[in-house]
PDB file of C-alpha atoms in Angstrom:
ATOM      1  CA  MET A  17      21.163   8.067  -6.645  1.00 45.00           C
ATOM      2  CA  SER A  18      22.558   7.615  -3.142  1.00 45.00           C
ATOM      3  CA  GLN A  19      22.651   4.261  -1.396  1.00 47.00           C
ATOM      4  CA  SER A  20      20.014   5.436   1.099  1.00 49.00           C
ATOM      5  CA  THR A  21      17.491   6.311  -1.640  1.00 60.00           C
ATOM      6  CA  ARG A  22      18.185   3.455  -4.068  1.00 78.00           C
ATOM      7  CA  ARG A  23      15.141   1.211  -4.270  1.00 81.00           C
ATOM      8  CA  THR A  24      15.407  -2.541  -3.976  1.00 90.00           C
ATOM      9  CA  ARG A  25      13.980  -4.911  -6.566  1.00 90.00           C
ATOM     10  CA  PRO A  26      10.956  -5.803  -4.364  1.00 89.00           C
ATOM     11  CA  GLU A  27      10.262  -2.094  -3.828  1.00 90.00           C
ATOM     12  CA  MET A  28      10.343  -1.502  -7.587  1.00 92.00           C
ATOM     13  CA  ILE A  29       7.979  -4.435  -8.121  1.00 91.00           C
ATOM     14  CA  GLY A  30       5.698  -3.028  -5.423  1.00 91.00           C
ATOM     15  CA  GLU A  31       5.559   0.294  -7.292  1.00 91.00           C
ATOM     16  CA  ALA A  32       4.755  -1.569 -10.516  1.00 91.00           C
ATOM     17  CA  ILE A  33       1.869  -3.347  -8.801  1.00 90.00           C
ATOM     18  CA  LYS A  34       0.515  -0.017  -7.523  1.00 90.00           C
ATOM     19  CA  GLU A  35       0.737   1.372 -11.045  1.00 90.00           C
ATOM     20  CA  TYR A  36      -1.180  -1.697 -12.297  1.00 87.00           C
ATOM     21  CA  ILE A  37      -3.898  -1.037  -9.699  1.00 89.00           C
ATOM     22  CA  ALA A  38      -4.226   2.602 -10.761  1.00 88.00           C
ATOM     23  CA  ARG A  39      -4.230   1.902 -14.512  1.00 88.00           C
ATOM     24  CA  HIS A  40      -6.896  -0.781 -14.250  1.00 86.00           C
ATOM     25  CA  GLY A  41      -9.096   1.267 -11.930  1.00 89.00           C
ATOM     26  CA  LEU A  42      -9.073  -1.365  -9.210  1.00 88.00           C
ATOM     27  CA  GLY A  43     -10.435  -0.516  -5.782  1.00 90.00           C
ATOM     28  CA  PRO A  44     -10.881  -1.919  -2.285  1.00 90.00           C
ATOM     29  CA  GLY A  45     -12.028  -5.523  -2.358  1.00 91.00           C
ATOM     30  CA  ASP A  46     -10.717  -6.212  -5.871  1.00 91.00           C
ATOM     31  CA  ARG A  47      -8.336  -9.103  -6.274  1.00 91.00           C
ATOM     32  CA  LEU A  48      -4.860  -8.844  -7.752  1.00 92.00           C
ATOM     33  CA  PRO A  49      -3.778 -11.290 -10.486  1.00 90.00           C
ATOM     34  CA  GLN A  50      -2.478 -14.658  -9.350  1.00 88.00           C
ATOM     35  CA  GLU A  51       1.132 -14.916  -8.274  1.00 87.00           C
ATOM     36  CA  SER A  52       2.060 -16.849 -11.423  1.00 89.00           C
ATOM     37  CA  HIS A  53       0.673 -14.040 -13.585  1.00 89.00           C
ATOM     38  CA  LEU A  54       2.634 -11.411 -11.636  1.00 90.00           C
ATOM     39  CA  VAL A  55       5.818 -13.455 -11.967  1.00 90.00           C
ATOM     40  CA  GLU A  56       5.431 -13.598 -15.745  1.00 90.00           C
ATOM     41  CA  ALA A  57       4.148 -10.058 -16.286  1.00 87.00           C
ATOM     42  CA  LEU A  58       6.773  -8.399 -14.096  1.00 88.00           C
ATOM     43  CA  ASP A  59       9.635 -10.764 -14.969  1.00 89.00           C
ATOM     44  CA  ALA A  60      10.390 -11.399 -11.310  1.00 90.00           C
ATOM     45  CA  SER A  61      10.952 -14.446  -9.154  1.00 91.00           C
ATOM     46  CA  LYS A  62       8.298 -15.795  -6.790  1.00 91.00           C
ATOM     47  CA  GLY A  63      10.400 -14.694  -3.832  1.00 92.00           C
ATOM     48  CA  THR A  64      10.609 -11.109  -5.146  1.00 93.00           C
ATOM     49  CA  ILE A  65       6.869 -10.989  -5.841  1.00 92.00           C
ATOM     50  CA  ARG A  66       6.065 -12.285  -2.360  1.00 91.00           C
ATOM     51  CA  GLU A  67       8.395  -9.781  -0.720  1.00 93.00           C
ATOM     52  CA  ALA A  68       6.826  -6.981  -2.748  1.00 93.00           C
ATOM     53  CA  LEU A  69       3.356  -8.084  -1.652  1.00 92.00           C
ATOM     54  CA  ARG A  70       4.483  -8.220   1.978  1.00 91.00           C
ATOM     55  CA  GLY A  71       5.680  -4.635   1.617  1.00 91.00           C
ATOM     56  CA  LEU A  72       2.335  -3.511   0.205  1.00 91.00           C
ATOM     57  CA  ALA A  73       0.553  -5.368   3.014  1.00 89.00           C
ATOM     58  CA  ALA A  74       2.714  -3.554   5.585  1.00 86.00           C
ATOM     59  CA  GLN A  75       1.632  -0.278   3.996  1.00 84.00           C
ATOM     60  CA  GLY A  76      -1.991  -1.319   4.373  1.00 84.00           C
ATOM     61  CA  LEU A  77      -2.652  -1.402   0.620  1.00 89.00           C
ATOM     62  CA  ILE A  78      -3.351  -5.101   0.249  1.00 89.00           C
ATOM     63  CA  GLN A  79      -4.431  -8.036   2.361  1.00 89.00           C
ATOM     64  CA  THR A  80      -3.573 -11.642   1.619  1.00 85.00           C
ATOM     65  CA  ARG A  81      -5.981 -14.474   2.265  1.00 85.00           C
ATOM     66  CA  THR A  82      -5.214 -18.186   2.254  1.00 82.00           C
ATOM     67  CA  GLY A  83      -7.330 -21.154   1.317  1.00 78.00           C
ATOM     68  CA  PRO A  84      -9.917 -21.529  -1.460  1.00 81.00           C
ATOM     69  CA  GLY A  85     -10.668 -18.189  -3.048  1.00 80.00           C
ATOM     70  CA  GLY A  86      -7.593 -16.700  -1.430  1.00 82.00           C
ATOM     71  CA  GLY A  87      -5.031 -14.375  -2.907  1.00 86.00           C
ATOM     72  CA  ALA A  88      -4.029 -10.735  -2.606  1.00 90.00           C
ATOM     73  CA  PHE A  89      -6.898  -8.250  -2.268  1.00 92.00           C
ATOM     74  CA  ILE A  90      -6.742  -4.468  -2.408  1.00 92.00           C
ATOM     75  CA  CYS A  91      -7.529  -2.585   0.794  1.00 89.00           C
ATOM     76  CA  GLU A  92      -8.330   1.029   1.522  1.00 84.00           C
ATOM     77  CA  VAL A  93      -5.798   2.441   3.953  1.00 78.00           C
ATOM     78  CA  SER A  94      -7.698   3.274   7.144  1.00 77.00           C
ATOM     79  CA  ASP A  95      -7.312   6.546   9.021  1.00 76.00           C
ATOM     80  CA  ASP A  96      -5.803   4.659  11.940  1.00 76.00           C
ATOM     81  CA  ARG A  97      -3.227   3.041   9.688  1.00 77.00           C
ATOM     82  CA  ALA A  98      -2.338   6.335   8.017  1.00 77.00           C
ATOM     83  CA  MET A  99      -1.954   7.996  11.417  1.00 76.00           C
ATOM     84  CA  GLU A 100       0.261   5.139  12.602  1.00 79.00           C
ATOM     85  CA  LEU A 101       2.581   5.461   9.616  1.00 76.00           C
ATOM     86  CA  LEU A 102       2.806   9.233  10.003  1.00 76.00           C
ATOM     87  CA  SER A 103       3.462   8.890  13.726  1.00 78.00           C
ATOM     88  CA  ASN A 104       6.372   6.562  13.028  1.00 78.00           C
ATOM     89  CA  TYR A 105       8.005   9.345  11.012  1.00 79.00           C
ATOM     90  CA  PHE A 106       8.027  11.559  14.109  1.00 80.00           C
ATOM     91  CA  PHE A 107       8.946   8.783  16.561  1.00 80.00           C
ATOM     92  CA  PHE A 108      12.477  10.067  17.207  1.00 82.00           C
ATOM     93  CA  ARG A 109      11.728  13.750  16.621  1.00 84.00           C
ATOM     94  CA  PRO A 110       8.306  14.464  18.110  1.00 84.00           C
ATOM     95  CA  PRO A 111       6.869  17.925  17.446  1.00 90.00           C
ATOM     96  CA  THR A 112       6.272  20.275  20.355  1.00 93.00           C
ATOM     97  CA  ILE A 113       2.956  21.713  21.461  1.00 95.00           C
ATOM     98  CA  HIS A 114       4.084  24.968  19.863  1.00 96.00           C
ATOM     99  CA  ASP A 115       4.803  23.188  16.570  1.00 95.00           C
ATOM    100  CA  ILE A 116       1.380  21.542  16.520  1.00 96.00           C
ATOM    101  CA  TYR A 117      -0.583  24.686  17.265  1.00 97.00           C
ATOM    102  CA  GLU A 118       1.375  26.769  14.783  1.00 97.00           C
ATOM    103  CA  VAL A 119       0.077  24.363  12.135  1.00 97.00           C
ATOM    104  CA  ARG A 120      -3.424  24.092  13.608  1.00 97.00           C
ATOM    105  CA  LYS A 121      -3.786  27.888  13.628  1.00 98.00           C
ATOM    106  CA  GLN A 122      -3.282  27.832   9.864  1.00 97.00           C
ATOM    107  CA  LEU A 123      -5.294  24.736   8.957  1.00 98.00           C
ATOM    108  CA  GLN A 124      -8.296  24.632  11.301  1.00 98.00           C
ATOM    109  CA  PRO A 125      -9.898  27.923  10.177  1.00 98.00           C
ATOM    110  CA  VAL A 126      -9.488  26.898   6.531  1.00 98.00           C
ATOM    111  CA  MET A 127     -10.994  23.496   7.283  1.00 98.00           C
ATOM    112  CA  VAL A 128     -14.029  25.087   8.953  1.00 98.00           C
ATOM    113  CA  ALA A 129     -14.555  27.402   5.968  1.00 97.00           C
ATOM    114  CA  SER A 130     -14.583  24.341   3.701  1.00 98.00           C
ATOM    115  CA  LEU A 131     -17.605  22.933   5.558  1.00 98.00           C
ATOM    116  CA  GLU A 132     -20.060  25.291   3.868  1.00 97.00           C
ATOM    117  CA  GLY A 133     -22.948  23.167   2.616  1.00 95.00           C
ATOM    118  CA  GLN A 134     -21.408  19.970   4.028  1.00 97.00           C
ATOM    119  CA  LEU A 135     -23.223  19.704   7.381  1.00 97.00           C
ATOM    120  CA  ASP A 136     -26.683  18.150   7.518  1.00 97.00           C
ATOM    121  CA  GLU A 137     -28.861  17.626  10.586  1.00 97.00           C
ATOM    122  CA  SER A 138     -27.221  14.300  11.400  1.00 97.00           C
ATOM    123  CA  ALA A 139     -23.833  16.063  11.459  1.00 97.00           C
ATOM    124  CA  PHE A 140     -25.119  18.673  13.892  1.00 98.00           C
ATOM    125  CA  GLU A 141     -26.574  15.922  16.067  1.00 97.00           C
ATOM    126  CA  ARG A 142     -23.153  14.259  16.221  1.00 97.00           C
ATOM    127  CA  LEU A 143     -21.489  17.531  17.190  1.00 98.00           C
ATOM    128  CA  GLU A 144     -24.130  18.350  19.809  1.00 97.00           C
ATOM    129  CA  ALA A 145     -23.687  14.873  21.292  1.00 97.00           C
ATOM    130  CA  MET A 146     -19.948  15.495  21.664  1.00 97.00           C
ATOM    131  CA  LEU A 147     -20.576  18.723  23.586  1.00 97.00           C
ATOM    132  CA  THR A 148     -22.670  16.921  26.191  1.00 97.00           C
ATOM    133  CA  HIS A 149     -19.568  15.052  27.382  1.00 96.00           C
ATOM    134  CA  TYR A 150     -17.903  18.225  28.705  1.00 95.00           C
ATOM    135  CA  ASP A 151     -20.667  20.805  29.196  1.00 95.00           C
ATOM    136  CA  HIS A 152     -20.420  20.242  32.967  1.00 95.00           C
ATOM    137  CA  PRO A 153     -17.670  20.136  35.610  1.00 94.00           C
ATOM    138  CA  PRO A 154     -16.039  16.714  35.965  1.00 94.00           C
ATOM    139  CA  ALA A 155     -16.731  14.548  39.001  1.00 93.00           C
ATOM    140  CA  SER A 156     -13.167  13.190  39.041  1.00 92.00           C
ATOM    141  CA  GLN A 157      -9.758  13.661  37.498  1.00 89.00           C
ATOM    142  CA  GLU A 158     -10.409  10.618  35.307  1.00 92.00           C
ATOM    143  CA  GLU A 159     -13.541  12.257  33.924  1.00 94.00           C
ATOM    144  CA  GLU A 160     -11.618  15.472  33.308  1.00 93.00           C
ATOM    145  CA  GLN A 161      -9.102  13.557  31.197  1.00 92.00           C
ATOM    146  CA  ALA A 162     -11.919  11.864  29.293  1.00 94.00           C
ATOM    147  CA  GLN A 163     -13.580  15.242  28.709  1.00 95.00           C
ATOM    148  CA  ARG A 164     -10.403  16.639  27.215  1.00 94.00           C
ATOM    149  CA  LEU A 165     -10.210  13.783  24.730  1.00 94.00           C
ATOM    150  CA  LYS A 166     -13.886  14.253  23.846  1.00 96.00           C
ATOM    151  CA  GLU A 167     -13.224  17.935  23.236  1.00 96.00           C
ATOM    152  CA  LEU A 168     -10.550  16.928  20.726  1.00 96.00           C
ATOM    153  CA  GLU A 169     -12.911  14.369  19.214  1.00 97.00           C
ATOM    154  CA  PHE A 170     -15.299  17.245  18.475  1.00 97.00           C
ATOM    155  CA  HIS A 171     -12.685  18.471  16.008  1.00 97.00           C
ATOM    156  CA  LEU A 172     -12.319  14.978  14.545  1.00 96.00           C
ATOM    157  CA  VAL A 173     -16.064  14.931  13.854  1.00 97.00           C
ATOM    158  CA  LEU A 174     -15.767  18.262  12.047  1.00 97.00           C
ATOM    159  CA  VAL A 175     -12.911  16.903   9.955  1.00 97.00           C
ATOM    160  CA  ASP A 176     -15.098  13.961   8.885  1.00 96.00           C
ATOM    161  CA  TYR A 177     -17.135  16.418   6.795  1.00 98.00           C
ATOM    162  CA  CYS A 178     -14.195  18.246   5.218  1.00 98.00           C
ATOM    163  CA  PRO A 179     -14.425  17.784   1.411  1.00 97.00           C
ATOM    164  CA  ASN A 180     -10.670  18.247   0.899  1.00 97.00           C
ATOM    165  CA  PRO A 181      -9.004  14.903   1.720  1.00 93.00           C
ATOM    166  CA  LEU A 182      -5.506  16.384   2.032  1.00 94.00           C
ATOM    167  CA  LEU A 183      -6.664  19.141   4.362  1.00 97.00           C
ATOM    168  CA  ALA A 184      -8.672  16.610   6.370  1.00 95.00           C
ATOM    169  CA  LEU A 185      -5.668  14.290   6.727  1.00 92.00           C
ATOM    170  CA  ASN A 186      -3.420  17.053   8.021  1.00 94.00           C
ATOM    171  CA  CYS A 187      -6.021  18.366  10.474  1.00 96.00           C
ATOM    172  CA  ARG A 188      -6.761  14.872  11.720  1.00 94.00           C
ATOM    173  CA  PHE A 189      -3.078  14.128  12.245  1.00 92.00           C
ATOM    174  CA  MET A 190      -2.553  17.273  14.342  1.00 94.00           C
ATOM    175  CA  ILE A 191      -5.471  16.268  16.568  1.00 95.00           C
ATOM    176  CA  ARG A 192      -4.192  12.709  16.952  1.00 91.00           C
ATOM    177  CA  LEU A 193      -0.787  14.091  17.951  1.00 91.00           C
ATOM    178  CA  LEU A 194      -2.400  16.111  20.741  1.00 93.00           C
ATOM    179  CA  MET A 195      -4.109  12.945  21.943  1.00 90.00           C
ATOM    180  CA  SER A 196      -0.906  10.923  22.081  1.00 86.00           C
ATOM    181  CA  LEU A 197       1.985  13.349  22.711  1.00 87.00           C
ATOM    182  CA  THR A 198       3.638  12.653  26.064  1.00 87.00           C
ATOM    183  CA  THR A 199       3.707  16.333  27.010  1.00 89.00           C
ATOM    184  CA  CYS A 200      -0.017  16.657  26.309  1.00 91.00           C
ATOM    185  CA  ARG A 201      -0.776  13.573  28.373  1.00 89.00           C
ATOM    186  CA  ARG A 202       1.044  15.164  31.307  1.00 89.00           C
ATOM    187  CA  ILE A 203      -1.179  18.213  30.943  1.00 91.00           C
ATOM    188  CA  TYR A 204      -4.375  16.171  30.661  1.00 90.00           C
ATOM    189  CA  ALA A 205      -3.408  14.153  33.742  1.00 87.00           C
ATOM    190  CA  GLN A 206      -3.545  17.280  35.913  1.00 87.00           C
ATOM    191  CA  PRO A 207      -6.525  19.483  36.871  1.00 88.00           C
ATOM    192  CA  TYR A 208      -7.055  22.294  34.402  1.00 89.00           C
ATOM    193  CA  PRO A 209     -10.711  23.439  34.415  1.00 90.00           C
ATOM    194  CA  GLU A 210     -10.024  26.495  32.260  1.00 91.00           C
ATOM    195  CA  LEU A 211      -9.016  24.295  29.339  1.00 90.00           C
ATOM    196  CA  ARG A 212     -12.406  22.604  29.317  1.00 92.00           C
ATOM    197  CA  GLN A 213     -14.327  25.815  29.918  1.00 93.00           C
ATOM    198  CA  ARG A 214     -12.601  27.646  27.079  1.00 93.00           C
ATOM    199  CA  GLY A 215     -12.938  24.684  24.725  1.00 95.00           C
ATOM    200  CA  TYR A 216     -16.653  24.327  25.400  1.00 96.00           C
ATOM    201  CA  HIS A 217     -17.251  28.076  25.065  1.00 97.00           C
ATOM    202  CA  TYR A 218     -15.568  28.299  21.660  1.00 97.00           C
ATOM    203  CA  GLN A 219     -17.118  25.126  20.315  1.00 97.00           C
ATOM    204  CA  ARG A 220     -20.621  26.187  21.355  1.00 97.00           C
ATOM    205  CA  ARG A 221     -20.156  29.500  19.538  1.00 98.00           C
ATOM    206  CA  LEU A 222     -18.706  27.687  16.534  1.00 98.00           C
ATOM    207  CA  LEU A 223     -21.617  25.291  16.313  1.00 97.00           C
ATOM    208  CA  GLU A 224     -24.134  28.137  16.470  1.00 97.00           C
ATOM    209  CA  ALA A 225     -22.317  29.972  13.657  1.00 98.00           C
ATOM    210  CA  LEU A 226     -22.230  26.836  11.520  1.00 98.00           C
ATOM    211  CA  ARG A 227     -25.974  26.312  12.020  1.00 97.00           C
ATOM    212  CA  ARG A 228     -26.557  29.835  10.688  1.00 97.00           C
ATOM    213  CA  ASN A 229     -24.180  29.109   7.811  1.00 96.00           C
ATOM    214  CA  ALA A 230     -22.159  32.139   8.955  1.00 97.00           C
ATOM    215  CA  MET A 231     -18.905  30.773   7.592  1.00 97.00           C
ATOM    216  CA  ASP A 232     -16.800  33.915   7.994  1.00 97.00           C
ATOM    217  CA  GLU A 233     -17.817  34.100  11.630  1.00 98.00           C
ATOM    218  CA  ALA A 234     -17.136  30.380  12.093  1.00 98.00           C
ATOM    219  CA  ARG A 235     -13.675  30.800  10.627  1.00 98.00           C
ATOM    220  CA  GLU A 236     -12.905  33.695  12.988  1.00 98.00           C
ATOM    221  CA  ILE A 237     -14.152  31.720  15.992  1.00 98.00           C
ATOM    222  CA  MET A 238     -11.938  28.775  15.081  1.00 98.00           C
ATOM    223  CA  ALA A 239      -8.931  31.070  14.688  1.00 98.00           C
ATOM    224  CA  GLU A 240      -9.594  32.537  18.159  1.00 98.00           C
ATOM    225  CA  HIS A 241     -10.082  29.034  19.559  1.00 97.00           C
ATOM    226  CA  MET A 242      -6.721  27.812  18.258  1.00 97.00           C
ATOM    227  CA  GLN A 243      -4.917  30.927  19.518  1.00 97.00           C
ATOM    228  CA  ALA A 244      -6.437  30.580  22.990  1.00 96.00           C
ATOM    229  CA  ALA A 245      -5.815  26.823  23.138  1.00 96.00           C
ATOM    230  CA  GLN A 246      -2.167  27.313  22.230  1.00 96.00           C
ATOM    231  CA  ALA A 247      -1.710  29.914  24.951  1.00 95.00           C
ATOM    232  CA  LEU A 248      -3.349  27.708  27.582  1.00 94.00           C
ATOM    233  CA  MET A 249      -1.441  24.561  26.616  1.00 94.00           C
ATOM    234  CA  GLU A 250       1.938  26.294  26.477  1.00 94.00           C
ATOM    235  CA  ALA A 251       1.307  28.040  29.794  1.00 92.00           C
ATOM    236  CA  ARG A 252       0.395  24.764  31.492  1.00 91.00           C
ATOM    237  CA  GLU A 253       3.402  23.031  29.914  1.00 91.00           C
ATOM    238  CA  ALA A 254       5.681  25.694  31.410  1.00 89.00           C
ATOM    239  CA  THR A 255       3.987  25.381  34.814  1.00 85.00           C
ATOM    240  CA  LEU A 256       4.353  21.600  34.911  1.00 82.00           C
ATOM    241  CA  ASP A 257       7.981  21.783  33.809  1.00 74.00           C
ATOM    242  CA  LYS A 258       8.688  24.311  36.545  1.00 73.00           C
ATOM    243  CA  ALA A 259       6.930  22.166  39.139  1.00 62.00           C
ATOM    244  CA  PHE A 260       8.748  19.049  37.990  1.00 55.00           C
ATOM    245  CA  PHE A 261      12.207  20.553  38.228  1.00 54.00           C
ATOM    246  CA  ARG A 262      11.554  22.168  41.585  1.00 55.00           C
ATOM    247  CA  ALA A 263      10.122  18.942  42.964  1.00 50.00           C
ATOM    248  CA  GLY A 264      13.257  17.141  41.869  1.00 52.00           C
ATOM    249  CA  ALA A 265      15.571  19.551  43.629  1.00 50.00           C
ATOM    250  CA  GLY A 266      17.480  18.779  46.811  1.00 50.00           C
ATOM    251  CA  ASP A 267      15.845  18.510  50.218  1.00 48.00           C
ATOM    252  CA  ASP A 268      17.071  21.983  51.085  1.00 49.00           C
ATOM    253  CA  GLU A 269      14.791  23.510  48.446  1.00 48.00           C
ATOM    254  CA  THR A 270      11.053  23.798  49.029  1.00 53.00           C
ATOM    255  CA  PRO A 271       8.824  22.459  46.215  1.00 52.00           C
ATOM    256  CA  SER A 272       7.013  25.137  44.252  1.00 53.00           C
ATOM    257  CA  ARG A 273       3.488  26.218  45.110  1.00 58.00           C
ATOM    258  CA  GLU A 274       2.376  24.960  41.692  1.00 51.00           C
ATOM    259  CA  TYR A 275       3.683  21.479  42.419  1.00 48.00           C
ATOM    260  CA  LEU A 276       2.066  21.371  45.840  1.00 53.00           C
ATOM    261  CA  ALA A 277      -1.255  22.576  44.439  1.00 53.00           C
ATOM    262  CA  LEU A 278      -1.231  19.906  41.755  1.00 52.00           C
ATOM    263  CA  ARG A 279      -0.252  17.231  44.250  1.00 51.00           C
ATOM    264  CA  ASP A 280      -2.997  18.259  46.662  1.00 51.00           C
ATOM    265  CA  TYR A 281      -5.596  18.347  43.907  1.00 51.00           C
ATOM    266  CA  SER A 282      -4.704  14.830  42.847  1.00 49.00           C
ATOM    267  CA  ALA A 283      -5.418  13.674  46.371  1.00 46.00           C
ATOM    268  CA  HIS A 284      -8.542  15.832  46.891  1.00 49.00           C
ATOM    269  CA  PRO A 285      -9.970  17.066  43.563  1.00 46.00           C
ATOM    270  CA  VAL A 286     -12.024  20.226  43.783  1.00 44.00           C
ATOM    271  CA  MET A 287     -14.953  20.796  41.448  1.00 42.00           C
ATOM    272  CA  ASP A 288     -15.068  23.978  39.428  1.00 44.00           C
ATOM    273  CA  ALA A 289     -18.066  26.141  38.632  1.00 41.00           C
ATOM    274  CA  VAL A 290     -18.642  27.017  34.998  1.00 42.00           C
ATOM    275  CA  ASP A 291     -20.050  30.189  33.534  1.00 45.00           C
ATOM    276  CA  THR A 292     -20.498  29.350  29.862  1.00 40.00           C
ATOM    277  CA  THR A 293     -21.924  32.796  29.146  1.00 42.00           C
ATOM    278  CA  ALA A 294     -18.763  34.609  30.130  1.00 44.00           C
ATOM    279  CA  PRO A 295     -16.509  35.617  27.238  1.00 41.00           C
ATOM    280  CA  PRO A 296     -13.036  34.054  27.115  1.00 42.00           C
ATOM    281  CA  THR A 297     -10.119  36.000  28.390  1.00 40.00           C
ATOM    282  CA  GLY A 298      -6.624  36.022  26.982  1.00 43.00           C
TER     283      GLY A 298
END
C-alpha cells in the first residue's frame, strides 16, 4: 500500500466505529457507546478515539454534545453536506458545462422514467408552484437570474421523488453544479430570455406527460430538454467568452457587437414576449 493510501490509526478506528453502527442497526439519533467503552473495545487511546470521532463528525456522520446526557450521536448526512463533500473533490478540477450535460443527458431521462407511480397530487402541486416563478417575462435582470435558479429547482423537486437513492444523488449533484459553477453564473448574470422560454416549454410538456402517466413520452421530453439546454448553454458560453476577450483587447480594436449588446442590456433591460405554444427550435 502506498504512503498516500495508507490509513492512519484514527481512520482505522473510525472505520471500526462505522462497522459497529452498521452491525448493531443504529440510526440517526442513536447514541454511540461511552468513550471509555470505545477505548476498551477498540484497544485505542483516548486521544485516538477522540480524533476518530472528530473525523466522523467532519464527515457528517456523528454529532457530539456536551453536558448532562451528552456524548456522540449518529446523524444522517444531509443532502447539503453530501453536495459540499462532493464539490470539494472537484474544487481544483471543476467540470465544464459540456461535462455536466453529457452526464445529465444520460441520467435525467432515466430518473424521470423511475418516477412511475411515485408522484401524488401534492408532488404535482409542488411542481406546478415552481413553474409559476418563470412562466412570465422577468421585470429585471435580478428576477431573470432568480427564474433560472427556480427552473433548476424544478428538477430538484423531481429528484426528491426518485426511488433510486444513487440515481437521485447523481442527478442532484449535477443540478447543484449548474447552480454554483462560475461559468454558469456568468451566463445567468446576462440576459438570455430563450433559456427561460425553452426551459418552461419543456417542463410544461413534461408535467403534462407525467400527469397522464405517459412515462415513455416523459422520458423523451426530458431527453430533448437536456439536449436543447446543453446547446443553449454552450452557445452562450462561447458568446460570452468571445465578448470577454474582445472587450479586453487594445484600444485600437472595437468591442464585439455581442459585448456591446450585453452591456447595453445591463443598463437598460428589455422585456421579452413569450409564446409558450410555439415548439422549440434547435
